[in-house]
CSV table of C-alpha atoms in Angstrom, one decimal:
chain,number,residue,atom,x,y,z
A,782,ASN,CA,-14.4,1.9,-14.7
A,783,ALA,CA,-11.2,0.0,-15.0
A,784,GLY,CA,-9.7,1.8,-11.9
A,785,VAL,CA,-5.9,1.7,-12.0
A,786,THR,CA,-4.3,-0.4,-14.8
A,787,GLN,CA,-0.6,-1.3,-15.2
A,788,THR,CA,1.4,-2.7,-18.0
A,789,PRO,CA,3.1,-5.1,-18.3
A,790,LYS,CA,2.1,-7.7,-15.8
A,791,PHE,CA,5.4,-9.5,-15.9
A,792,GLN,CA,8.8,-8.5,-17.2
A,793,VAL,CA,12.3,-10.1,-17.2
A,794,LEU,CA,15.3,-7.9,-17.9
A,795,LYS,CA,19.0,-8.4,-18.0
A,796,THR,CA,21.2,-6.2,-15.9
A,797,GLY,CA,21.8,-2.9,-17.6
A,798,GLN,CA,18.6,-2.9,-19.8
A,799,SER,CA,16.1,-0.2,-19.5
A,800,MET,CA,12.3,-0.3,-19.4
A,801,THR,CA,9.3,1.8,-18.6
A,802,LEU,CA,6.3,0.6,-16.5
A,803,GLN,CA,3.1,2.2,-17.5
A,804,CYS,CA,0.2,3.2,-15.2
A,805,ALA,CA,-3.2,4.8,-16.0
A,806,GLN,CA,-6.2,5.6,-13.9
A,807,ASP,CA,-9.7,6.5,-15.0
A,808,MET,CA,-11.0,7.9,-11.7
A,809,ASN,CA,-10.1,11.5,-12.3
A,810,HIS,CA,-7.7,11.4,-9.4
A,811,ASN,CA,-5.1,14.1,-9.0
A,812,SER,CA,-2.4,12.2,-7.2
A,813,MET,CA,-0.5,9.1,-8.3
A,814,TYR,CA,2.2,6.9,-6.7
A,815,TRP,CA,4.7,4.2,-7.5
A,816,TYR,CA,5.6,1.6,-4.8
A,817,ARG,CA,7.7,-1.5,-4.7
A,818,GLN,CA,7.0,-4.6,-2.7
A,819,ASP,CA,9.7,-6.9,-1.5
A,820,PRO,CA,9.4,-10.0,0.6
A,821,GLY,CA,9.1,-9.3,4.3
A,822,MET,CA,8.8,-5.6,3.8
A,823,GLY,CA,6.0,-3.1,3.5
A,824,LEU,CA,5.2,-1.3,0.3
A,825,ARG,CA,7.8,1.4,-0.1
A,826,LEU,CA,7.2,4.6,-2.0
A,827,ILE,CA,9.5,5.3,-4.9
A,828,TYR,CA,8.0,8.5,-6.4
A,829,TYR,CA,4.7,10.2,-6.3
A,830,SER,CA,2.9,13.0,-8.2
A,831,ALA,CA,0.6,15.1,-6.1
A,832,SER,CA,-0.9,16.7,-9.2
A,833,GLU,CA,-0.4,16.9,-12.9
A,834,GLY,CA,2.9,18.5,-13.6
A,835,THR,CA,4.6,17.7,-10.3
A,836,THR,CA,6.7,14.8,-9.1
A,837,ASP,CA,8.5,14.1,-5.8
A,838,LYS,CA,10.8,11.5,-4.5
A,839,GLY,CA,9.6,9.0,-2.0
A,840,GLU,CA,11.5,6.7,0.3
A,841,VAL,CA,13.5,4.7,-2.3
A,842,PRO,CA,13.9,6.8,-5.5
A,843,ASN,CA,17.5,5.8,-6.5
A,844,GLY,CA,17.7,4.1,-9.9
A,845,TYR,CA,14.3,5.3,-11.0
A,846,ASN,CA,12.7,8.2,-12.9
A,847,VAL,CA,9.1,9.1,-13.4
A,848,SER,CA,6.9,11.1,-15.8
A,849,ARG,CA,3.4,12.4,-15.1
A,850,LEU,CA,2.4,12.4,-18.8
A,851,ASN,CA,-1.1,13.8,-18.1
A,852,LYS,CA,-3.7,13.6,-15.4
A,853,ARG,CA,-4.4,9.9,-16.2
A,854,GLU,CA,-0.9,8.5,-16.7
A,855,PHE,CA,2.2,8.1,-14.6
A,856,SER,CA,5.1,6.1,-15.8
A,857,LEU,CA,8.1,4.7,-14.0
A,858,ARG,CA,11.4,4.2,-15.8
A,859,LEU,CA,14.4,2.1,-15.0
A,860,GLU,CA,17.3,3.5,-16.9
A,861,SER,CA,19.8,0.7,-16.2
A,862,ALA,CA,18.2,-2.2,-14.4
A,863,ALA,CA,20.0,-3.9,-11.5
A,864,PRO,CA,19.2,-7.2,-9.7
A,865,SER,CA,18.3,-5.2,-6.6
A,866,GLN,CA,15.4,-3.8,-8.6
A,867,THR,CA,13.8,-7.2,-8.8
A,868,SER,CA,10.5,-6.6,-7.1
A,869,VAL,CA,6.7,-6.2,-7.6
A,870,TYR,CA,5.8,-2.7,-8.6
A,871,PHE,CA,2.4,-1.2,-7.7
A,872,CYS,CA,0.9,2.0,-9.0
A,873,ALA,CA,-1.7,3.8,-7.0
A,874,SER,CA,-3.9,6.9,-7.2
A,875,SER,CA,-5.9,9.0,-4.9
A,876,LEU,CA,-8.2,11.9,-5.2
A,877,TYR,CA,-5.7,14.2,-3.5
A,878,SER,CA,-2.4,13.6,-1.8
A,879,GLY,CA,-3.6,14.6,1.6
A,880,ARG,CA,-3.2,12.3,4.5
A,881,GLY,CA,-6.8,11.0,4.9
A,882,TYR,CA,-7.3,10.1,1.2
A,883,THR,CA,-7.5,6.5,0.3
A,884,GLN,CA,-5.1,5.2,-2.3
A,885,TYR,CA,-6.4,2.8,-5.0
A,886,PHE,CA,-3.9,0.2,-6.3
A,887,GLY,CA,-3.3,-1.4,-9.6
A,888,PRO,CA,-2.7,-5.1,-10.1
A,889,GLY,CA,1.1,-4.9,-10.0
A,890,THR,CA,4.0,-5.6,-12.3
A,891,ARG,CA,6.4,-8.4,-11.4
A,892,LEU,CA,9.9,-7.5,-12.5
A,893,THR,CA,12.8,-9.8,-12.5
A,894,VAL,CA,16.3,-8.5,-13.3
A,895,LEU,CA,18.9,-11.2,-14.1
B,419,ILE,CA,12.6,7.1,10.5
B,420,LEU,CA,8.9,6.3,10.7
B,421,ASN,CA,8.6,2.7,11.7
B,422,VAL,CA,5.2,0.9,11.3
B,423,GLU,CA,5.2,-2.5,12.9
B,424,GLN,CA,2.6,-5.2,12.5
B,425,SER,CA,2.2,-8.3,14.6
B,426,PRO,CA,1.9,-11.1,14.2
B,427,GLN,CA,3.6,-11.7,10.8
B,428,SER,CA,1.2,-14.6,10.1
B,429,LEU,CA,-1.8,-16.1,11.7
B,430,HIS,CA,-3.6,-19.4,11.1
B,431,VAL,CA,-7.1,-19.8,12.5
B,432,GLN,CA,-10.1,-22.1,12.1
B,433,GLU,CA,-13.3,-21.0,10.3
B,434,GLY,CA,-15.5,-19.4,12.9
B,435,ASP,CA,-12.7,-18.2,15.2
B,436,SER,CA,-12.5,-14.5,16.0
B,437,THR,CA,-9.0,-12.9,15.7
B,438,ASN,CA,-7.2,-9.7,16.0
B,439,PHE,CA,-3.9,-8.2,15.1
B,440,THR,CA,-1.9,-5.1,15.8
B,441,CYS,CA,-0.4,-2.1,14.0
B,442,SER,CA,2.1,-0.1,16.1
B,443,PHE,CA,3.5,3.3,15.2
B,444,PRO,CA,5.3,6.3,16.9
B,445,SER,CA,2.6,8.1,18.8
B,446,SER,CA,4.5,11.4,18.5
B,447,ASN,CA,4.2,11.3,14.7
B,448,PHE,CA,0.6,10.6,13.7
B,449,TYR,CA,-1.9,12.1,11.3
B,450,ALA,CA,-3.9,9.2,9.8
B,451,LEU,CA,-3.9,5.4,9.7
B,452,HIS,CA,-5.1,3.3,6.8
B,453,TRP,CA,-6.0,-0.4,6.8
B,454,TYR,CA,-5.9,-2.4,3.6
B,455,ARG,CA,-6.8,-5.9,2.7
B,456,TRP,CA,-4.6,-7.7,0.2
B,457,GLU,CA,-5.6,-11.0,-1.3
B,458,THR,CA,-3.0,-13.0,-3.2
B,459,ALA,CA,-2.7,-12.1,-6.9
B,460,LYS,CA,-4.9,-9.0,-6.4
B,461,SER,CA,-4.4,-5.4,-5.5
B,462,PRO,CA,-4.6,-4.0,-1.9
B,463,GLU,CA,-8.1,-2.8,-1.2
B,464,ALA,CA,-8.9,-0.1,1.3
B,465,LEU,CA,-10.7,-1.1,4.5
B,466,PHE,CA,-10.6,1.9,6.8
B,467,VAL,CA,-9.1,5.4,7.3
B,468,MET,CA,-8.8,6.5,10.9
B,469,THR,CA,-7.7,9.9,12.1
B,470,LEU,CA,-9.0,10.5,15.6
B,471,ASN,CA,-7.9,8.9,18.9
B,472,GLY,CA,-10.6,6.5,20.0
B,473,ASP,CA,-11.9,6.0,16.4
B,474,GLU,CA,-13.7,2.8,15.8
B,475,LYS,CA,-14.6,1.7,12.3
B,476,LYS,CA,-16.7,-1.3,11.2
B,477,LYS,CA,-17.3,-3.1,7.9
B,478,GLY,CA,-19.3,-6.2,8.2
B,479,ARG,CA,-17.4,-8.6,10.4
B,480,ILE,CA,-14.2,-6.5,10.4
B,481,SER,CA,-13.6,-3.7,12.8
B,482,ALA,CA,-10.7,-1.5,13.8
B,483,THR,CA,-9.8,0.7,16.8
B,484,LEU,CA,-7.2,3.4,17.1
B,485,ASN,CA,-5.2,4.7,20.1
B,486,THR,CA,-3.0,7.5,19.0
B,487,LYS,CA,-1.7,8.3,22.5
B,488,GLU,CA,-0.1,4.9,22.9
B,489,GLY,CA,0.5,4.4,19.1
B,490,TYR,CA,-1.4,1.4,18.1
B,491,SER,CA,-4.4,0.2,16.1
B,492,TYR,CA,-6.2,-3.2,16.4
B,493,LEU,CA,-8.0,-4.9,13.5
B,494,TYR,CA,-10.6,-7.5,14.6
B,495,ILE,CA,-12.3,-10.1,12.5
B,496,LYS,CA,-15.3,-11.8,14.1
B,497,GLY,CA,-16.2,-15.3,13.0
B,498,SER,CA,-13.4,-15.7,10.4
B,499,GLN,CA,-14.3,-17.2,7.1
B,500,PRO,CA,-12.0,-18.8,4.5
B,501,GLU,CA,-12.6,-15.7,2.2
B,502,ASP,CA,-11.0,-13.5,4.9
B,503,SER,CA,-7.7,-15.1,4.1
B,504,ALA,CA,-5.5,-12.3,3.0
B,505,THR,CA,-2.6,-10.0,4.1
B,506,TYR,CA,-3.8,-7.1,6.1
B,507,LEU,CA,-1.7,-4.0,5.8
B,508,CYS,CA,-1.7,-0.9,7.9
B,509,ALA,CA,-0.2,2.4,6.7
B,510,LEU,CA,0.6,5.6,8.5
B,511,TRP,CA,0.6,9.2,7.4
B,512,GLY,CA,2.9,10.8,9.9
B,513,ALA,CA,2.6,14.4,11.0
B,514,ASP,CA,6.0,15.2,9.6
B,515,ASN,CA,6.1,13.5,6.3
B,516,ASN,CA,4.4,13.8,3.0
B,517,ASP,CA,3.9,10.1,2.2
B,518,MET,CA,2.3,7.0,3.6
B,519,ARG,CA,4.5,4.4,5.3
B,520,PHE,CA,3.3,0.8,5.2
B,521,GLY,CA,3.9,-2.0,7.7
B,522,ALA,CA,5.0,-5.4,6.4
B,523,GLY,CA,1.5,-6.9,7.0
B,524,THR,CA,-0.2,-9.7,8.8
B,525,ARG,CA,-0.9,-12.7,6.7
B,526,LEU,CA,-4.1,-14.4,7.8
B,527,THR,CA,-5.1,-17.9,6.8
B,528,VAL,CA,-8.5,-19.2,7.7
B,529,LYS,CA,-8.9,-23.0,7.5
B,530,PRO,CA,-12.3,-24.5,6.7
């Protein structure tokens, strides 16, 4: 099993450009998440999908959109990238979205917006 | 606002030392606490999930305790090894929110 995979690993964008970060899991998990990691801060939740067909905002959703394409895949889209979105993005999944369920993380995407 | 605080921010110890660090959270807003280990250039990996006051969990040389009444959890590493070098994250599911809030982590460096 590959677990949680993310593409791309690295990306440089210019301000105003758009892009989609892809995430897939092969653990048959129902719930998926997108986080961003900034220096000196904890992982912050952008959006999550408790189950296929549902998405909800997390702590920092502004400037992002998501799509739960199917049970395996959850994408994050930046419509008009801004320098404040320079960060490392992590996708995660869990069996369910309940509070005791462990989240499994992908390797991250390092995004730089110039 | 659900604040999860971790201390210290960083820690340098010698191989063989035992060490511990703290995760603090609002005791009035607790459902579950997760500990993760995050090595540089890798993904965070789950260590423990703790839900009950007084919980103690152990995995090899790493153990954790939980005090929900006073709002803290301790992570202990006995006889630190260089391979224990990583950032240790705690994350809280609050009783009132539907997501997990992470602390900024404690970065541990173990020198041989």
